[in-house]
mmCIF file of C-alpha atoms and ligand atoms in Angstrom:
data_model
loop_
_atom_site.group_PDB
_atom_site.id
_atom_site.type_symbol
_atom_site.label_atom_id
_atom_site.label_comp_id
_atom_site.label_asym_id
_atom_site.label_seq_id
_atom_site.Cartn_x
_atom_site.Cartn_y
_atom_site.Cartn_z
ATOM 1 C CA MET A 1 26.293 17.478 7.685
ATOM 2 C CA ALA A 2 25.297 13.847 7.424
ATOM 3 C CA HIS A 3 21.550 13.321 7.226
ATOM 4 C CA GLN A 4 19.675 10.159 8.076
ATOM 5 C CA TRP A 5 15.971 9.987 7.159
ATOM 6 C CA GLN A 6 14.108 9.931 10.481
ATOM 7 C CA GLY A 7 10.974 7.966 9.597
ATOM 8 C CA VAL A 8 7.605 9.515 8.757
ATOM 9 C CA ILE A 9 6.549 10.617 12.253
ATOM 10 C CA ARG A 10 9.619 12.766 12.802
ATOM 11 C CA GLU A 11 9.877 13.944 9.181
ATOM 12 C CA TYR A 12 6.239 15.117 9.123
ATOM 13 C CA HIS A 13 5.909 15.820 12.811
ATOM 14 C CA GLU A 14 3.819 18.967 12.600
ATOM 15 C CA ARG A 15 1.136 17.266 10.508
ATOM 16 C CA LEU A 16 0.731 14.155 12.678
ATOM 17 C CA PRO A 17 -1.127 13.720 15.992
ATOM 18 C CA PHE A 18 1.944 13.188 18.176
ATOM 19 C CA GLY A 19 3.558 15.492 20.719
ATOM 20 C CA ALA A 20 7.251 16.361 20.617
ATOM 21 C CA ASP A 21 8.040 14.094 23.593
ATOM 22 C CA ASP A 22 5.851 11.146 22.607
ATOM 23 C CA PRO A 23 7.678 7.847 22.064
ATOM 24 C CA VAL A 24 8.273 6.990 18.409
ATOM 25 C CA VAL A 25 8.626 3.432 17.188
ATOM 26 C CA THR A 26 10.302 3.596 13.794
ATOM 27 C CA LEU A 27 12.330 1.424 11.441
ATOM 28 C CA GLY A 28 13.082 4.393 9.173
ATOM 29 C CA GLU A 29 9.994 3.966 6.955
ATOM 30 C CA GLY A 30 9.071 6.426 4.205
ATOM 31 C CA GLY A 31 11.341 8.523 2.021
ATOM 32 C CA THR A 32 10.659 6.079 -0.810
ATOM 33 C CA PRO A 33 11.711 6.777 -4.409
ATOM 34 C CA LEU A 34 9.426 8.454 -6.942
ATOM 35 C CA VAL A 35 10.725 6.868 -10.123
ATOM 36 C CA PRO A 36 9.929 8.165 -13.643
ATOM 37 C CA ALA A 37 8.447 5.389 -15.767
ATOM 38 C CA PRO A 38 9.144 6.295 -19.419
ATOM 39 C CA ALA A 39 7.690 3.000 -20.641
ATOM 40 C CA LEU A 40 4.355 3.965 -19.059
ATOM 41 C CA SER A 41 4.582 7.578 -20.221
ATOM 42 C CA SER A 42 5.003 6.522 -23.844
ATOM 43 C CA ARG A 43 2.067 4.135 -23.623
ATOM 44 C CA THR A 44 -0.287 6.650 -22.031
ATOM 45 C CA GLY A 45 0.788 10.044 -23.401
ATOM 46 C CA ALA A 46 1.122 11.267 -19.807
ATOM 47 C CA LYS A 47 4.077 11.908 -17.513
ATOM 48 C CA VAL A 48 4.036 8.834 -15.292
ATOM 49 C CA TYR A 49 5.936 8.151 -12.055
ATOM 50 C CA VAL A 50 5.826 5.176 -9.731
ATOM 51 C CA LYS A 51 6.029 5.650 -5.962
ATOM 52 C CA VAL A 52 8.019 2.600 -4.949
ATOM 53 C CA GLU A 53 6.602 1.588 -1.576
ATOM 54 C CA GLY A 54 8.313 -1.790 -1.707
ATOM 55 C CA MET A 55 11.402 0.123 -0.524
ATOM 56 C CA ASN A 56 9.971 0.425 2.984
ATOM 57 C CA PRO A 57 11.632 -1.574 5.811
ATOM 58 C CA THR A 58 9.294 -4.569 5.569
ATOM 59 C CA GLY A 59 8.744 -4.159 1.835
ATOM 60 C CA SER A 60 5.352 -2.469 1.727
ATOM 61 C CA PHE A 61 3.524 0.798 2.397
ATOM 62 C CA LYS A 62 2.060 -0.673 5.578
ATOM 63 C CA ASP A 63 5.141 0.479 7.514
ATOM 64 C CA ARG A 64 4.016 4.115 7.243
ATOM 65 C CA GLY A 65 0.850 3.334 9.146
ATOM 66 C CA MET A 66 2.463 0.849 11.487
ATOM 67 C CA THR A 67 4.963 3.369 12.877
ATOM 68 C CA SER A 68 2.067 5.603 13.914
ATOM 69 C CA ALA A 69 -0.282 2.837 15.117
ATOM 70 C CA ILE A 70 2.374 1.078 17.186
ATOM 71 C CA SER A 71 3.772 4.331 18.581
ATOM 72 C CA GLN A 72 0.276 5.182 19.777
ATOM 73 C CA VAL A 73 -0.132 1.733 21.378
ATOM 74 C CA LEU A 74 2.743 2.644 23.704
ATOM 75 C CA HIS A 75 0.350 5.159 25.296
ATOM 76 C CA SER A 76 -2.035 2.361 26.277
ATOM 77 C CA ASP A 77 -1.724 -0.618 28.629
ATOM 78 C CA ALA A 78 -1.778 -3.120 25.785
ATOM 79 C CA LYS A 79 1.220 -5.422 25.532
ATOM 80 C CA ILE A 80 -0.058 -7.329 22.505
ATOM 81 C CA VAL A 81 -0.999 -5.961 19.094
ATOM 82 C CA ALA A 82 -3.191 -7.903 16.707
ATOM 83 C CA CYS A 83 -4.271 -7.644 13.100
ATOM 84 C CA ALA A 84 -6.007 -9.520 10.349
ATOM 85 C CA SER A 85 -4.015 -9.547 7.160
ATOM 86 C CA THR A 86 -3.595 -10.670 3.591
ATOM 87 C CA GLY A 87 0.131 -10.657 4.404
ATOM 88 C CA ASN A 88 1.728 -7.238 4.353
ATOM 89 C CA THR A 89 0.004 -5.804 7.416
ATOM 90 C CA SER A 90 1.030 -8.855 9.437
ATOM 91 C CA ALA A 91 4.655 -8.605 8.256
ATOM 92 C CA SER A 92 4.747 -4.945 9.239
ATOM 93 C CA ALA A 93 2.896 -5.367 12.548
ATOM 94 C CA ALA A 94 5.230 -8.210 13.551
ATOM 95 C CA ALA A 95 8.354 -6.152 12.790
ATOM 96 C CA TYR A 96 7.174 -2.953 14.489
ATOM 97 C CA ALA A 97 5.970 -4.943 17.526
ATOM 98 C CA VAL A 98 9.543 -6.238 17.858
ATOM 99 C CA ALA A 99 10.888 -2.692 17.663
ATOM 100 C CA ALA A 100 8.391 -1.586 20.344
ATOM 101 C CA GLY A 101 9.004 -4.528 22.670
ATOM 102 C CA LEU A 102 5.432 -5.782 22.229
ATOM 103 C CA SER A 103 4.035 -9.178 21.221
ATOM 104 C CA SER A 104 2.030 -9.604 18.051
ATOM 105 C CA ALA A 105 -0.804 -11.859 16.985
ATOM 106 C CA VAL A 106 -1.678 -12.132 13.310
ATOM 107 C CA ILE A 107 -4.857 -13.625 11.929
ATOM 108 C CA LEU A 108 -4.471 -14.859 8.383
ATOM 109 C CA PRO A 109 -6.585 -16.577 5.731
ATOM 110 C CA ALA A 110 -5.114 -20.098 5.571
ATOM 111 C CA GLY A 111 -3.211 -20.872 2.378
ATOM 112 C CA LYS A 112 -3.712 -17.420 0.837
ATOM 113 C CA ILE A 113 -0.598 -15.588 2.063
ATOM 114 C CA ALA A 114 2.455 -15.146 -0.196
ATOM 115 C CA ALA A 115 5.452 -17.115 1.097
ATOM 116 C CA GLY A 116 7.672 -14.085 1.718
ATOM 117 C CA LYS A 117 5.035 -12.376 3.856
ATOM 118 C CA LEU A 118 4.436 -15.502 5.910
ATOM 119 C CA ALA A 119 8.194 -15.825 6.412
ATOM 120 C CA GLN A 120 8.316 -12.264 7.705
ATOM 121 C CA ALA A 121 5.601 -12.869 10.324
ATOM 122 C CA ILE A 122 7.420 -16.033 11.422
ATOM 123 C CA VAL A 123 10.931 -14.578 11.697
ATOM 124 C CA HIS A 124 9.644 -11.544 13.599
ATOM 125 C CA GLY A 125 8.089 -13.899 16.124
ATOM 126 C CA ALA A 126 4.383 -13.231 15.569
ATOM 127 C CA ASN A 127 1.817 -15.619 17.007
ATOM 128 C CA LEU A 128 0.123 -16.920 13.898
ATOM 129 C CA VAL A 129 -3.508 -17.955 13.625
ATOM 130 C CA ALA A 130 -4.560 -19.399 10.269
ATOM 131 C CA VAL A 131 -8.296 -19.165 9.671
ATOM 132 C CA ASP A 132 -10.355 -21.377 7.409
ATOM 133 C CA GLY A 133 -11.902 -18.320 5.772
ATOM 134 C CA ASN A 134 -10.977 -15.157 3.890
ATOM 135 C CA PHE A 135 -9.572 -11.790 4.992
ATOM 136 C CA ASP A 136 -13.011 -10.443 5.827
ATOM 137 C CA ASP A 137 -13.558 -13.309 8.290
ATOM 138 C CA CYS A 138 -10.126 -12.611 9.790
ATOM 139 C CA LEU A 139 -10.893 -8.916 10.261
ATOM 140 C CA ARG A 140 -14.189 -9.707 11.986
ATOM 141 C CA ILE A 141 -12.349 -12.035 14.373
ATOM 142 C CA ALA A 142 -9.570 -9.493 15.000
ATOM 143 C CA ARG A 143 -12.126 -6.783 15.794
ATOM 144 C CA GLU A 144 -14.025 -9.010 18.216
ATOM 145 C CA LEU A 145 -10.831 -10.261 19.885
ATOM 146 C CA THR A 146 -9.490 -6.786 20.465
ATOM 147 C CA ALA A 147 -12.859 -5.580 21.784
ATOM 148 C CA ASN A 148 -12.911 -8.357 24.387
ATOM 149 C CA TYR A 149 -9.267 -8.828 25.374
ATOM 150 C CA PRO A 150 -6.408 -6.427 26.309
ATOM 151 C CA VAL A 151 -5.062 -6.461 22.794
ATOM 152 C CA ALA A 152 -4.635 -3.422 20.522
ATOM 153 C CA LEU A 153 -6.007 -3.608 16.985
ATOM 154 C CA VAL A 154 -3.563 -2.288 14.362
ATOM 155 C CA ASN A 155 -5.612 -2.785 11.212
ATOM 156 C CA SER A 156 -6.437 0.379 9.288
ATOM 157 C CA VAL A 157 -9.722 0.730 11.195
ATOM 158 C CA ASN A 158 -7.315 2.094 13.833
ATOM 159 C CA PRO A 159 -7.276 5.791 12.785
ATOM 160 C CA TYR A 160 -3.563 6.138 13.574
ATOM 161 C CA ARG A 161 -2.801 3.833 10.645
ATOM 162 C CA LEU A 162 -4.177 6.281 8.081
ATOM 163 C CA GLN A 163 -2.348 9.145 9.798
ATOM 164 C CA GLY A 164 1.006 7.553 9.039
ATOM 165 C CA GLN A 165 -0.033 6.440 5.581
ATOM 166 C CA LYS A 166 -1.055 9.946 4.512
ATOM 167 C CA THR A 167 2.636 10.932 4.543
ATOM 168 C CA ALA A 168 3.109 9.199 1.184
ATOM 169 C CA ALA A 169 1.013 11.941 -0.423
ATOM 170 C CA PHE A 170 3.176 14.561 1.311
ATOM 171 C CA GLU A 171 6.295 12.953 -0.156
ATOM 172 C CA VAL A 172 4.840 12.989 -3.671
ATOM 173 C CA VAL A 173 4.069 16.707 -3.433
ATOM 174 C CA ASP A 174 7.475 17.412 -1.886
ATOM 175 C CA ALA A 175 9.156 15.579 -4.781
ATOM 176 C CA LEU A 176 7.105 17.098 -7.621
ATOM 177 C CA GLY A 177 6.685 20.609 -6.195
ATOM 178 C CA ASP A 178 2.891 20.297 -6.351
ATOM 179 C CA ALA A 179 0.221 17.600 -6.409
ATOM 180 C CA PRO A 180 0.057 15.450 -9.556
ATOM 181 C CA ASP A 181 -3.056 15.645 -11.760
ATOM 182 C CA ILE A 182 -3.957 12.013 -11.115
ATOM 183 C CA HIS A 183 -2.970 9.473 -8.456
ATOM 184 C CA VAL A 184 -3.590 5.785 -9.147
ATOM 185 C CA LEU A 185 -3.493 3.054 -6.546
ATOM 186 C CA PRO A 186 -4.638 -0.482 -5.840
ATOM 187 C CA VAL A 187 -7.615 -0.828 -3.505
ATOM 188 C CA GLY A 188 -8.198 -3.715 -1.100
ATOM 189 C CA ASN A 189 -9.381 -2.784 2.360
ATOM 190 C CA ALA A 190 -9.454 0.813 1.041
ATOM 191 C CA GLY A 191 -7.339 2.395 3.777
ATOM 192 C CA ASN A 192 -4.554 3.590 1.524
ATOM 193 C CA ILE A 193 -6.662 5.489 -1.014
ATOM 194 C CA SER A 194 -8.384 7.172 1.940
ATOM 195 C CA ALA A 195 -5.045 8.053 3.544
ATOM 196 C CA TYR A 196 -3.581 9.522 0.339
ATOM 197 C CA TRP A 197 -6.697 11.610 -0.159
ATOM 198 C CA MET A 198 -6.394 12.925 3.403
ATOM 199 C CA GLY A 199 -2.712 13.731 2.806
ATOM 200 C CA TYR A 200 -3.352 15.549 -0.463
ATOM 201 C CA CYS A 201 -6.247 17.517 1.017
ATOM 202 C CA GLU A 202 -4.260 18.526 4.100
ATOM 203 C CA TYR A 203 -1.304 19.670 1.988
ATOM 204 C CA ALA A 204 -3.745 21.820 0.012
ATOM 205 C CA GLY A 205 -5.128 23.357 3.232
ATOM 206 C CA ARG A 206 -8.300 21.229 3.473
ATOM 207 C CA THR A 207 -9.429 18.520 5.885
ATOM 208 C CA THR A 208 -11.264 15.242 5.290
ATOM 209 C CA ALA A 209 -13.494 12.984 7.379
ATOM 210 C CA ALA A 210 -10.390 10.995 8.411
ATOM 211 C CA SER A 211 -8.386 14.036 9.554
ATOM 212 C CA MET A 212 -7.476 14.225 13.241
ATOM 213 C CA GLY A 213 -5.209 16.191 15.529
ATOM 214 C CA ARG A 214 -4.169 19.690 14.586
ATOM 215 C CA SER A 215 -6.229 21.112 11.766
ATOM 216 C CA ALA A 216 -4.498 21.220 8.413
ATOM 217 C CA THR A 217 -5.915 24.679 7.901
ATOM 218 C CA GLU A 218 -3.629 26.044 10.661
ATOM 219 C CA LEU A 219 -0.600 25.320 8.494
ATOM 220 C CA ALA A 220 0.374 27.045 5.278
ATOM 221 C CA PRO A 221 -0.727 25.023 2.224
ATOM 222 C CA VAL A 222 2.067 23.274 0.347
ATOM 223 C CA ALA A 223 0.102 22.202 -2.731
ATOM 224 C CA SER A 224 -2.047 24.395 -4.983
ATOM 225 C CA LYS A 225 -4.454 21.590 -5.918
ATOM 226 C CA VAL A 226 -5.470 17.998 -5.212
ATOM 227 C CA PRO A 227 -5.279 15.127 -7.729
ATOM 228 C CA GLN A 228 -8.060 12.951 -9.057
ATOM 229 C CA MET A 229 -7.924 9.659 -7.161
ATOM 230 C CA TRP A 230 -8.141 6.585 -9.383
ATOM 231 C CA GLY A 231 -8.591 3.299 -7.508
ATOM 232 C CA VAL A 232 -8.132 -0.148 -8.999
ATOM 233 C CA GLN A 233 -9.509 -3.427 -7.647
ATOM 234 C CA ALA A 234 -9.045 -7.002 -8.816
ATOM 235 C CA TRP A 235 -11.842 -8.326 -11.012
ATOM 236 C CA GLY A 236 -12.979 -11.031 -8.580
ATOM 237 C CA ALA A 237 -12.611 -8.788 -5.523
ATOM 238 C CA ALA A 238 -14.203 -5.518 -6.611
ATOM 239 C CA PRO A 239 -16.885 -4.575 -4.066
ATOM 240 C CA LEU A 240 -16.395 -0.837 -4.578
ATOM 241 C CA VAL A 241 -16.939 -1.212 -8.320
ATOM 242 C CA LEU A 242 -19.983 -3.444 -7.913
ATOM 243 C CA GLY A 243 -21.425 -1.378 -5.071
ATOM 244 C CA HIS A 244 -21.897 -4.348 -2.741
ATOM 245 C CA PRO A 245 -19.676 -6.730 -0.725
ATOM 246 C CA VAL A 246 -18.251 -9.776 -2.499
ATOM 247 C CA GLU A 247 -18.788 -12.898 -0.417
ATOM 248 C CA LYS A 248 -16.086 -15.049 -1.962
ATOM 249 C CA PRO A 249 -13.379 -12.724 -3.307
ATOM 250 C CA GLU A 250 -10.845 -14.371 -5.631
ATOM 251 C CA THR A 251 -7.725 -13.068 -7.354
ATOM 252 C CA VAL A 252 -4.126 -14.031 -7.984
ATOM 253 C CA ALA A 253 -3.271 -10.762 -6.220
ATOM 254 C CA THR A 254 -3.783 -12.160 -2.712
ATOM 255 C CA ALA A 255 -2.864 -8.814 -1.100
ATOM 256 C CA ILE A 256 -6.140 -7.315 -2.347
ATOM 257 C CA ARG A 257 -8.323 -10.429 -2.045
ATOM 258 C CA ILE A 258 -10.871 -8.550 0.086
ATOM 259 C CA GLY A 259 -14.646 -8.577 -0.300
ATOM 260 C CA ASN A 260 -15.867 -6.049 2.248
ATOM 261 C CA PRO A 261 -13.421 -3.163 2.702
ATOM 262 C CA ALA A 262 -13.350 -1.511 6.123
ATOM 263 C CA SER A 263 -12.772 2.004 4.728
ATOM 264 C CA TRP A 264 -15.592 1.730 2.195
ATOM 265 C CA LYS A 265 -17.142 5.147 2.903
ATOM 266 C CA LEU A 266 -13.820 7.002 3.056
ATOM 267 C CA ALA A 267 -12.774 5.485 -0.274
ATOM 268 C CA GLU A 268 -16.034 6.571 -1.895
ATOM 269 C CA GLU A 269 -15.474 10.051 -0.516
ATOM 270 C CA ALA A 270 -11.951 10.108 -1.975
ATOM 271 C CA ARG A 271 -13.292 8.968 -5.335
ATOM 272 C CA ASP A 272 -16.222 11.362 -5.470
ATOM 273 C CA ASP A 273 -14.645 14.477 -3.920
ATOM 274 C CA SER A 274 -11.637 14.167 -6.234
ATOM 275 C CA GLN A 275 -13.806 13.484 -9.313
ATOM 276 C CA GLY A 276 -11.957 10.221 -9.759
ATOM 277 C CA TRP A 277 -13.159 6.666 -10.212
ATOM 278 C CA ILE A 278 -12.643 3.087 -9.045
ATOM 279 C CA ASP A 279 -12.420 0.359 -11.695
ATOM 280 C CA ARG A 280 -11.329 -3.277 -11.802
ATOM 281 C CA VAL A 281 -8.782 -5.265 -13.790
ATOM 282 C CA THR A 282 -8.441 -8.966 -14.529
ATOM 283 C CA ASP A 283 -5.761 -11.257 -13.116
ATOM 284 C CA GLU A 284 -4.250 -11.458 -16.622
ATOM 285 C CA GLU A 285 -4.001 -7.670 -16.799
ATOM 286 C CA ILE A 286 -2.426 -7.601 -13.325
ATOM 287 C CA LEU A 287 0.241 -10.174 -14.217
ATOM 288 C CA ALA A 288 0.987 -8.469 -17.535
ATOM 289 C CA ALA A 289 1.419 -5.119 -15.755
ATOM 290 C CA GLN A 290 3.715 -6.710 -13.169
ATOM 291 C CA ALA A 291 5.858 -8.189 -15.959
ATOM 292 C CA LEU A 292 5.903 -4.903 -17.883
ATOM 293 C CA LEU A 293 7.089 -2.871 -14.906
ATOM 294 C CA ALA A 294 9.846 -5.381 -14.185
ATOM 295 C CA ALA A 295 11.024 -5.733 -17.786
ATOM 296 C CA GLN A 296 10.569 -2.164 -19.039
ATOM 297 C CA VAL A 297 10.944 0.107 -16.005
ATOM 298 C CA GLY A 298 13.187 -1.941 -13.728
ATOM 299 C CA VAL A 299 10.930 -2.128 -10.683
ATOM 300 C CA PHE A 300 9.795 -5.521 -9.360
ATOM 301 C CA ILE A 301 6.432 -5.261 -7.633
ATOM 302 C CA GLU A 302 3.982 -7.769 -6.213
ATOM 303 C CA PRO A 303 0.733 -8.596 -8.063
ATOM 304 C CA GLY A 304 -1.488 -6.522 -5.762
ATOM 305 C CA SER A 305 0.627 -3.479 -6.545
ATOM 306 C CA ALA A 306 0.407 -4.131 -10.263
ATOM 307 C CA ALA A 307 -3.327 -3.434 -10.172
ATOM 308 C CA SER A 308 -2.529 0.281 -10.237
ATOM 309 C CA ILE A 309 -0.385 -0.080 -13.362
ATOM 310 C CA ALA A 310 -2.965 -2.332 -15.030
ATOM 311 C CA GLY A 311 -5.689 0.180 -14.216
ATOM 312 C CA LEU A 312 -3.708 3.031 -15.741
ATOM 313 C CA LEU A 313 -3.049 1.052 -18.926
ATOM 314 C CA LYS A 314 -6.713 0.085 -19.169
ATOM 315 C CA ALA A 315 -7.724 3.730 -18.769
ATOM 316 C CA ALA A 316 -5.239 4.738 -21.468
ATOM 317 C CA GLU A 317 -6.696 2.206 -23.892
ATOM 318 C CA ALA A 318 -10.156 3.581 -23.178
ATOM 319 C CA GLY A 319 -8.919 7.122 -23.937
ATOM 320 C CA LYS A 320 -9.418 8.262 -20.345
ATOM 321 C CA VAL A 321 -5.860 9.537 -19.729
ATOM 322 C CA PRO A 322 -5.515 13.287 -20.393
ATOM 323 C CA GLU A 323 -2.619 14.119 -22.715
ATOM 324 C CA GLY A 324 0.436 15.349 -20.824
ATOM 325 C CA ALA A 325 -1.071 14.837 -17.338
ATOM 326 C CA THR A 326 1.264 14.218 -14.427
ATOM 327 C CA ILE A 327 0.327 10.826 -12.989
ATOM 328 C CA VAL A 328 1.681 8.976 -9.964
ATOM 329 C CA CYS A 329 0.996 5.270 -9.528
ATOM 330 C CA THR A 330 1.658 3.862 -6.078
ATOM 331 C CA VAL A 331 3.226 0.439 -6.289
ATOM 332 C CA THR A 332 2.510 -0.786 -2.810
ATOM 333 C CA GLY A 333 4.664 -3.878 -2.216
ATOM 334 C CA ASN A 334 7.939 -5.533 -3.184
ATOM 335 C CA GLY A 335 7.963 -8.268 -5.821
ATOM 336 C CA LEU A 336 10.325 -10.374 -3.726
ATOM 337 C CA LYS A 337 7.479 -11.199 -1.363
ATOM 338 C CA ASP A 338 5.824 -13.473 -3.897
ATOM 339 C CA THR A 339 8.332 -14.900 -6.347
ATOM 340 C CA ALA A 340 6.203 -17.990 -6.967
ATOM 341 C CA THR A 341 3.466 -15.995 -8.680
ATOM 342 C CA ALA A 342 5.970 -13.880 -10.622
ATOM 343 C CA LEU A 343 7.676 -16.993 -12.006
ATOM 344 C CA SER A 344 4.581 -19.100 -12.617
ATOM 345 C CA GLY A 345 4.008 -19.837 -16.260
ATOM 346 C CA ARG A 346 7.585 -18.975 -17.197
ATOM 347 C CA ASP A 347 9.812 -21.423 -19.012
ATOM 348 C CA LEU A 348 12.895 -21.546 -16.799
ATOM 349 C CA ASP A 349 15.825 -23.246 -18.471
ATOM 350 C CA ILE A 350 18.398 -23.645 -15.736
ATOM 351 C CA THR A 351 20.317 -26.648 -17.053
ATOM 352 C CA PRO A 352 23.893 -26.157 -15.789
ATOM 353 C CA ILE A 353 26.773 -25.735 -18.239
ATOM 354 C CA GLU A 354 30.373 -26.881 -17.829
ATOM 355 C CA ALA A 355 32.442 -24.364 -15.802
ATOM 356 C CA THR A 356 34.272 -22.645 -18.651
ATOM 357 C CA THR A 357 34.023 -19.168 -20.164
ATOM 358 C CA GLU A 358 33.609 -20.708 -23.617
ATOM 359 C CA ALA A 359 30.563 -22.676 -22.497
ATOM 360 C CA ALA A 360 29.076 -19.525 -20.908
ATOM 361 C CA ALA A 361 29.684 -17.566 -24.116
ATOM 362 C CA ARG A 362 28.021 -20.323 -26.152
ATOM 363 C CA ALA A 363 25.039 -20.394 -23.807
ATOM 364 C CA LEU A 364 24.698 -16.617 -24.225
ATOM 365 C CA ASP A 365 24.978 -16.764 -28.038
ATOM 366 C CA LEU A 366 27.935 -14.366 -27.909
HETATM 367 C C1 AN7 B 1 0.642 -4.778 -1.686
HETATM 368 O O1 AN7 B 1 -1.908 -6.673 4.433
HETATM 369 O O2 AN7 B 1 -4.997 -5.531 3.492
HETATM 370 O O3 AN7 B 1 -6.692 -0.683 0.147
HETATM 371 O O4 AN7 B 1 -3.845 -7.143 5.281
HETATM 372 O O5 AN7 B 1 -0.716 -5.528 0.665
HETATM 373 O O6 AN7 B 1 -5.203 0.057 1.995
HETATM 374 O O7 AN7 B 1 -6.093 -2.258 1.951
HETATM 375 C C2 AN7 B 1 -2.992 -5.362 2.269
HETATM 376 C C3 AN7 B 1 -3.405 -4.525 1.300
HETATM 377 C C4 AN7 B 1 -2.465 -2.887 -1.865
HETATM 378 C C5 AN7 B 1 -4.477 -2.611 -0.524
HETATM 379 N N1 AN7 B 1 -1.268 -3.394 -2.146
HETATM 380 O O8 AN7 B 1 -4.398 -1.509 0.330
HETATM 381 C C6 AN7 B 1 -3.130 -6.576 4.446
HETATM 382 C C7 AN7 B 1 -3.798 -5.789 3.390
HETATM 383 C C8 AN7 B 1 -0.691 -4.265 -1.314
HETATM 384 C C9 AN7 B 1 -1.338 -4.652 -0.140
HETATM 385 C C10 AN7 B 1 -3.157 -3.232 -0.737
HETATM 386 C C11 AN7 B 1 -2.618 -4.137 0.147
HETATM 387 P P1 AN7 B 1 -5.661 -1.065 1.161
#
């Protein structure tokens, strides 16, 4: 019989805080590929996979949390959803608001959003507010707005966001047959690392501080273990590495240009309870990792996503990758969102040739 993936709420219904008759707003998110990355395996001595979250409907992992946050909004009186964003959350919120018949308002740091993400918010009809400030300023404004006006906040401080996002960990276990030894991911506002940790714990029959709804311990465990969680921040936006907020975060990876993550405590819990760590990588390492994944694995990711790959390679060089370990790196967003950064610094020779096969063959040195 034909099967169509139903989106993460229906696929993982029994582990999410929704009733059978609750409305579900979905664009078919989740079910993303877990792709073996031999080029990373050979460099690290481990068995490395990438979880390609850029395959989600709006091109990032945010859709997993937006289906659950926006579905829950339908239970309230709110007709407008709002978020602060470095780009991907706003793209996702705008699209899911359309699907739900709601309006959206997105609060963005002026001039620091990748062109593709801005285009998404615009075409989905979001009301845009550009702030002369950074993401942390935008989140403060979004929180205050939603506290004072009939507007629902759909940033990851809304606990329904992490509920949807935890399904990515379920998918990894379902694909591998058990949890990996190590899970690596980029860290910005720190919601995703917290959500994965919750998902891995619940699949192993444990709960975390972020768990809600039916207790995971009522369901039979699916995984026999939990992975170490390795988080990676950008060098100039690494509050969790430094142990204090960064007032003026800077990085080429605008998605993770965040100085005071909302899920700070949950991320520390994920790191410490899993015996993992959170490190930082330079912009150069991020861009090199992005180029490597595109040229040697065949997956085009955005710079923020490449932090996870850069962090893994840095750990390998430092001898911190156990031989033969199974490692999953989440690559959080699609490279097509920010082609300007991917192409910057490249020598693009696009001088046209005459329209003959011979000229094409000459140009190709055939
Ligand atoms: C591609 O869109 O914060 O640590 O406002 O877009 O869960 O915040 C995006 C974050 C990683 C970091 N990779 O995840 C936003 C926003 C990409 C991202 C992160 C983001 P969190």
